[in-house]
mmCIF file of C-alpha atoms in Angstrom:
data_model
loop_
_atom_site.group_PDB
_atom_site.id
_atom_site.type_symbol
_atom_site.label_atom_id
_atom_site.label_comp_id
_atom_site.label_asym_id
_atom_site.label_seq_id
_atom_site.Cartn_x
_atom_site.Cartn_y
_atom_site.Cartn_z
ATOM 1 C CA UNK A 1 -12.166 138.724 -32.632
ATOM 2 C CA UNK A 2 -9.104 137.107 -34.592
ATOM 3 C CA UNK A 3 -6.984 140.784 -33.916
ATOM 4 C CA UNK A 4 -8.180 140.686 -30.443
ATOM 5 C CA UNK A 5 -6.863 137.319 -29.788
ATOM 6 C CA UNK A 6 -3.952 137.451 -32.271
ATOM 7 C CA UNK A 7 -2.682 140.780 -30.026
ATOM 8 C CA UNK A 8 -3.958 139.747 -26.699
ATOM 9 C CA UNK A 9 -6.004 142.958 -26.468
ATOM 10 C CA UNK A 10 -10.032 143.567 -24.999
ATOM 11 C CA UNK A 11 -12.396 144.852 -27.640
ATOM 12 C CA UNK A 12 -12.773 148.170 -25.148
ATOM 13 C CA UNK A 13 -9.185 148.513 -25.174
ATOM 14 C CA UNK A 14 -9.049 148.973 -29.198
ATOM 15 C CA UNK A 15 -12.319 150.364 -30.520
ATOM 16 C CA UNK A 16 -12.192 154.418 -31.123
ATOM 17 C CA UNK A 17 -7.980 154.145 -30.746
ATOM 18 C CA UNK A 18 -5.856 155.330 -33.283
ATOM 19 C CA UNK A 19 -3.841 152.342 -34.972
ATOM 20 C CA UNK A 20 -0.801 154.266 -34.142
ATOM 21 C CA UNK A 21 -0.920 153.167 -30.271
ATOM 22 C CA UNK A 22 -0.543 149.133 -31.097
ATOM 23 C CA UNK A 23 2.692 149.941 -33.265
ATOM 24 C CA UNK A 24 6.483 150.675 -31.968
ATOM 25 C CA UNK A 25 6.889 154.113 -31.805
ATOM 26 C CA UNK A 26 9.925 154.655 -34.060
ATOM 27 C CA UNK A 27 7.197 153.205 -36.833
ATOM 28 C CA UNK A 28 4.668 156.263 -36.543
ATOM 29 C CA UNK A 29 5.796 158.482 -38.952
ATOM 30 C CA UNK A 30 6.897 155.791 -41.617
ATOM 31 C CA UNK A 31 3.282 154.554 -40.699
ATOM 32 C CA UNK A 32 1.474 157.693 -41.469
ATOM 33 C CA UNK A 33 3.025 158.418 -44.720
ATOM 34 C CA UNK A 34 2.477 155.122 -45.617
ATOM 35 C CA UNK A 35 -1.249 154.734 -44.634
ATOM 36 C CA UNK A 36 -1.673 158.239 -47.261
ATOM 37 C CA UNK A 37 -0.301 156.472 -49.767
ATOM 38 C CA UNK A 38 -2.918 153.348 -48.739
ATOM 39 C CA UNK A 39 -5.613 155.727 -49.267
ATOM 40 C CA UNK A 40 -4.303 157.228 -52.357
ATOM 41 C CA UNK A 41 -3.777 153.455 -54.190
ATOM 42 C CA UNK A 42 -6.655 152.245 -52.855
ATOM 43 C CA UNK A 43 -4.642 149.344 -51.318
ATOM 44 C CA UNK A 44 -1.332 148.398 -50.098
ATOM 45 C CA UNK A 45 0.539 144.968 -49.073
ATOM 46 C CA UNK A 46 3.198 145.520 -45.931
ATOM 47 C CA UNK A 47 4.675 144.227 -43.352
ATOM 48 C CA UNK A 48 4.949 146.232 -39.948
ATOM 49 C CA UNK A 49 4.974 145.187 -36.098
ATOM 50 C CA UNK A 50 2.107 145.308 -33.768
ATOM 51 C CA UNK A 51 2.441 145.098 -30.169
ATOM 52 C CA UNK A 52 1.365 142.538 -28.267
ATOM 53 C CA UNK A 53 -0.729 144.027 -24.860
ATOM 54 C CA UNK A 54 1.840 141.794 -22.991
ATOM 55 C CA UNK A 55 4.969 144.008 -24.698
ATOM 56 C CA UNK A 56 5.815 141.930 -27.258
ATOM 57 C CA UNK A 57 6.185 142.953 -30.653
ATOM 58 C CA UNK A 58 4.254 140.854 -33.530
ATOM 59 C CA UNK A 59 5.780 140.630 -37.165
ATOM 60 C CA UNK A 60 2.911 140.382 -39.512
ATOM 61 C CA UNK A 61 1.948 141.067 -43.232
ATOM 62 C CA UNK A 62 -0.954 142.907 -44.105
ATOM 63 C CA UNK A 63 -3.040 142.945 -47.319
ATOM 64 C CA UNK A 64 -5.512 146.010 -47.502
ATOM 65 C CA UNK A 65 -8.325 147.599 -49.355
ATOM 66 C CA UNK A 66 -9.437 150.965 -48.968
ATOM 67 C CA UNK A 67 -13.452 151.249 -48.429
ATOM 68 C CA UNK A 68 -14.974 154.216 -49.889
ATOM 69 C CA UNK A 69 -18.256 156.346 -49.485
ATOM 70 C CA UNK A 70 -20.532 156.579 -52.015
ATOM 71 C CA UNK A 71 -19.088 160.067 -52.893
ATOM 72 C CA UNK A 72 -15.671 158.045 -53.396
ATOM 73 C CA UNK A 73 -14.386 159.616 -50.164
ATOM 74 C CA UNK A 74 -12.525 157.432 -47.701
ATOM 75 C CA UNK A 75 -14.450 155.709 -45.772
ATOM 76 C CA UNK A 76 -12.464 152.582 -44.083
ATOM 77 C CA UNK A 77 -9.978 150.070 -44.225
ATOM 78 C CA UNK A 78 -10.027 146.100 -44.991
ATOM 79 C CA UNK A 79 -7.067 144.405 -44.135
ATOM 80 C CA UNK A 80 -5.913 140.872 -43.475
ATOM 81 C CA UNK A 81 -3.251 140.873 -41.004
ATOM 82 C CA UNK A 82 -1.072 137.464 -41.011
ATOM 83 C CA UNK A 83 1.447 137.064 -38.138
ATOM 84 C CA UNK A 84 4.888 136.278 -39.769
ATOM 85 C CA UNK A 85 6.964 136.201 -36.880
ATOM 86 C CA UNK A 86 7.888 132.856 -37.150
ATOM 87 C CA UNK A 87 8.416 132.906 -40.622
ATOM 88 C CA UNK A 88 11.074 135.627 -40.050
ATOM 89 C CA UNK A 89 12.846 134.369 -37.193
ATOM 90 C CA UNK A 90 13.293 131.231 -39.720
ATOM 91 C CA UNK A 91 14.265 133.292 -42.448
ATOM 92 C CA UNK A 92 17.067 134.875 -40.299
ATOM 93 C CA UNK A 93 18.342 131.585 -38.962
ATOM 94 C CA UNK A 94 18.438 130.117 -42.120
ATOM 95 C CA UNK A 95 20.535 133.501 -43.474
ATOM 96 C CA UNK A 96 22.937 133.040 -40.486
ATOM 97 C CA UNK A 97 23.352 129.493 -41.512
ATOM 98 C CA UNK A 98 23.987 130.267 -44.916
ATOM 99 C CA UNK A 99 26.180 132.421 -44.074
ATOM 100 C CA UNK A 100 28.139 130.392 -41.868
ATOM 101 C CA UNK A 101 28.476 127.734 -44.759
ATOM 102 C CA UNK A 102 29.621 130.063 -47.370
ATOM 103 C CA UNK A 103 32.200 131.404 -44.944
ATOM 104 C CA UNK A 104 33.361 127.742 -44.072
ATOM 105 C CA UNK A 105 33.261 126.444 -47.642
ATOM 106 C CA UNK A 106 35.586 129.668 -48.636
ATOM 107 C CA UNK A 107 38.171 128.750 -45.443
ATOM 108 C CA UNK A 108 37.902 124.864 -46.647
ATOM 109 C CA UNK A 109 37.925 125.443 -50.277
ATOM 110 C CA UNK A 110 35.299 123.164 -50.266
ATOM 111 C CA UNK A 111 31.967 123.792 -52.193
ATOM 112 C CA UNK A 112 28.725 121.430 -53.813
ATOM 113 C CA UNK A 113 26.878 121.584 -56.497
ATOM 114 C CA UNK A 114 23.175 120.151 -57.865
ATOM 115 C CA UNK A 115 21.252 119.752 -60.917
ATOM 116 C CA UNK A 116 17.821 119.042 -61.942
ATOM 117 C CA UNK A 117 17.914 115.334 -63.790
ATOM 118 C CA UNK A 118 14.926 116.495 -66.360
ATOM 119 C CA UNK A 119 16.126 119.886 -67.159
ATOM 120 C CA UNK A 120 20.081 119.354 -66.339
ATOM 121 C CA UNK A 121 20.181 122.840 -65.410
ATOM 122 C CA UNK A 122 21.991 123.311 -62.411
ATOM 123 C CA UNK A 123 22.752 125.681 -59.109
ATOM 124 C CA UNK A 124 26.478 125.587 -57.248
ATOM 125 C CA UNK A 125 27.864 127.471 -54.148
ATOM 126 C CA UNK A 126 29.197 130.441 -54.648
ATOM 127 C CA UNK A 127 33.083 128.601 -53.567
ATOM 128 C CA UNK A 128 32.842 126.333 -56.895
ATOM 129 C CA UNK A 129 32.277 129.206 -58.944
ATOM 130 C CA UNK A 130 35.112 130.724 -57.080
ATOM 131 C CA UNK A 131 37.254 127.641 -57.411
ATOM 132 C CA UNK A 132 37.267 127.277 -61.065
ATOM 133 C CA UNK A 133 37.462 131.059 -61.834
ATOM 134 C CA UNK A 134 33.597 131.916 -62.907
ATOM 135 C CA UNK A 135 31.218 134.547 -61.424
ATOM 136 C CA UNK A 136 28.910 132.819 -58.959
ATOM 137 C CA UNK A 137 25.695 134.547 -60.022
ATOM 138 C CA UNK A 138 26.660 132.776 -63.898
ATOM 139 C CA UNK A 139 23.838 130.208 -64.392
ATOM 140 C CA UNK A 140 25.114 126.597 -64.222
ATOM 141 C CA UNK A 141 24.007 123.371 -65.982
ATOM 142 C CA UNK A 142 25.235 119.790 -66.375
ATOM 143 C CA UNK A 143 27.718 120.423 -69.142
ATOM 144 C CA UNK A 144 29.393 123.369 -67.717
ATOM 145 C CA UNK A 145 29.827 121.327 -64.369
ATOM 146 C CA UNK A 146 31.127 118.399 -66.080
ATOM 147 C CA UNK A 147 33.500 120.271 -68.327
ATOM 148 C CA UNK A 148 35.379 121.029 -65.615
ATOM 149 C CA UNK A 149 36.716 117.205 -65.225
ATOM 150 C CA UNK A 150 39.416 115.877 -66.683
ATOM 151 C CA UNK A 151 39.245 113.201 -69.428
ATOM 152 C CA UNK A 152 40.072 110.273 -66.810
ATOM 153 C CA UNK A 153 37.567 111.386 -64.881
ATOM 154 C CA UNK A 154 34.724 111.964 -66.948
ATOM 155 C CA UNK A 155 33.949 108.354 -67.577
ATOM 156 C CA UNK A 156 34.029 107.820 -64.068
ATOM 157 C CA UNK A 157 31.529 110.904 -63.336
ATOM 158 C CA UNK A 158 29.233 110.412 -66.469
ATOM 159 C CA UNK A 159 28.566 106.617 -65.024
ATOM 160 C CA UNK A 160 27.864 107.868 -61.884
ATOM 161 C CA UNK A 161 25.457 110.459 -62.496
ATOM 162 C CA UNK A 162 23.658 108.709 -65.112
ATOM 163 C CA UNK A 163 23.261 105.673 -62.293
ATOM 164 C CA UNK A 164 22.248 108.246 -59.875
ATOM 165 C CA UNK A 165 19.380 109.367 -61.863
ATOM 166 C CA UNK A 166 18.253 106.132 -63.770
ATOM 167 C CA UNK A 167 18.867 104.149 -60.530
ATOM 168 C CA UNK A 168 19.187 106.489 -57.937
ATOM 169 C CA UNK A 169 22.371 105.164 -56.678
ATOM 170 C CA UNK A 170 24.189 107.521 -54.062
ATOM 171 C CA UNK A 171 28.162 108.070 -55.525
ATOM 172 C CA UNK A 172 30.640 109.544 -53.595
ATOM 173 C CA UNK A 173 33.900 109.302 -55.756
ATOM 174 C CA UNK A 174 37.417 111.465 -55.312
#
């Protein structure tokens, strides 16, 4: 009932079909040599689209189990099927974004950083890496990032992050 109304389909439109028909058909053969290797394992996690009766094409996980006979022959399939299409459309609006800030922090010079007040490990944008000379993917913490002010600054800095996190008082200092 849940597939039915998840796709839109009757139950006499999908009982005795092939599982092929509901998916794009560029998928098939990726499909079918994937659903051999489902039978081989025993079970398989994968995301694929279904179509919608209306056209549509559905984005959705699926966890599965093989059922067997008592011979250990196949016998079925159990899957969950969760429908992740809104999940990726966020996923890809939040890349484009990303992507978008990285390019205008690289054009500005312009960059931020974070750290977590109980661990003082740290993340930054890739642009602050860039801007003091470090490989962005090099793991970050609070003395690294504060090593990187002078020693008229650091005073200022130290009092304001140590305010920030025993107070939580916002700083915003040049």
């Amino acid at each position: 009932k849940t597939w039915l109304d998840m796709f839109g389909y009757g139950k006499e439109e999908v009982i005795g079909k092939w599982f092929g028909n509901f998916i794009p058909p560029d998928y098939v053969s990726d499909f079918n040599k994937k659903f051999e290797d489902f039978k081989k394992n025993g079970e398989m996690q994968n995301e694929i689209e279904i179509i919608h009766k209306n056209g549509t094409p559905i984005n959705v996980s699926i966890d599965g189990r093989i059922g067997c006979n008592s011979d250990g022959s196949f016998r079925q399939t159990h899957c969950v099927i969760n429908d992740i299409t809104e999940q990726k459309k966020t996923k890809e609006a939040i890349r484009i974004k990303d992507e978008l800030l990285k390019m205008a922090g690289e054009l500005a010079k312009v960059g931020g950083w974070e750290f977590d007040a109980e661990t003082m490990a740290g993340s930054w944008t890739d642009e602050v890496a860039v801007i003091h000379d470090l490989d962005p993917l090099q793991p970050t913490n609070v003395d690294l990032g504060l090593s990187f002010y002078s020693a008229d600054s650091l005073e200022k800095i130290n009092n304001a992050v140590k305010k920030a996190i025993e107070k939580a008082v916002p700083y915003d200092l040049e």
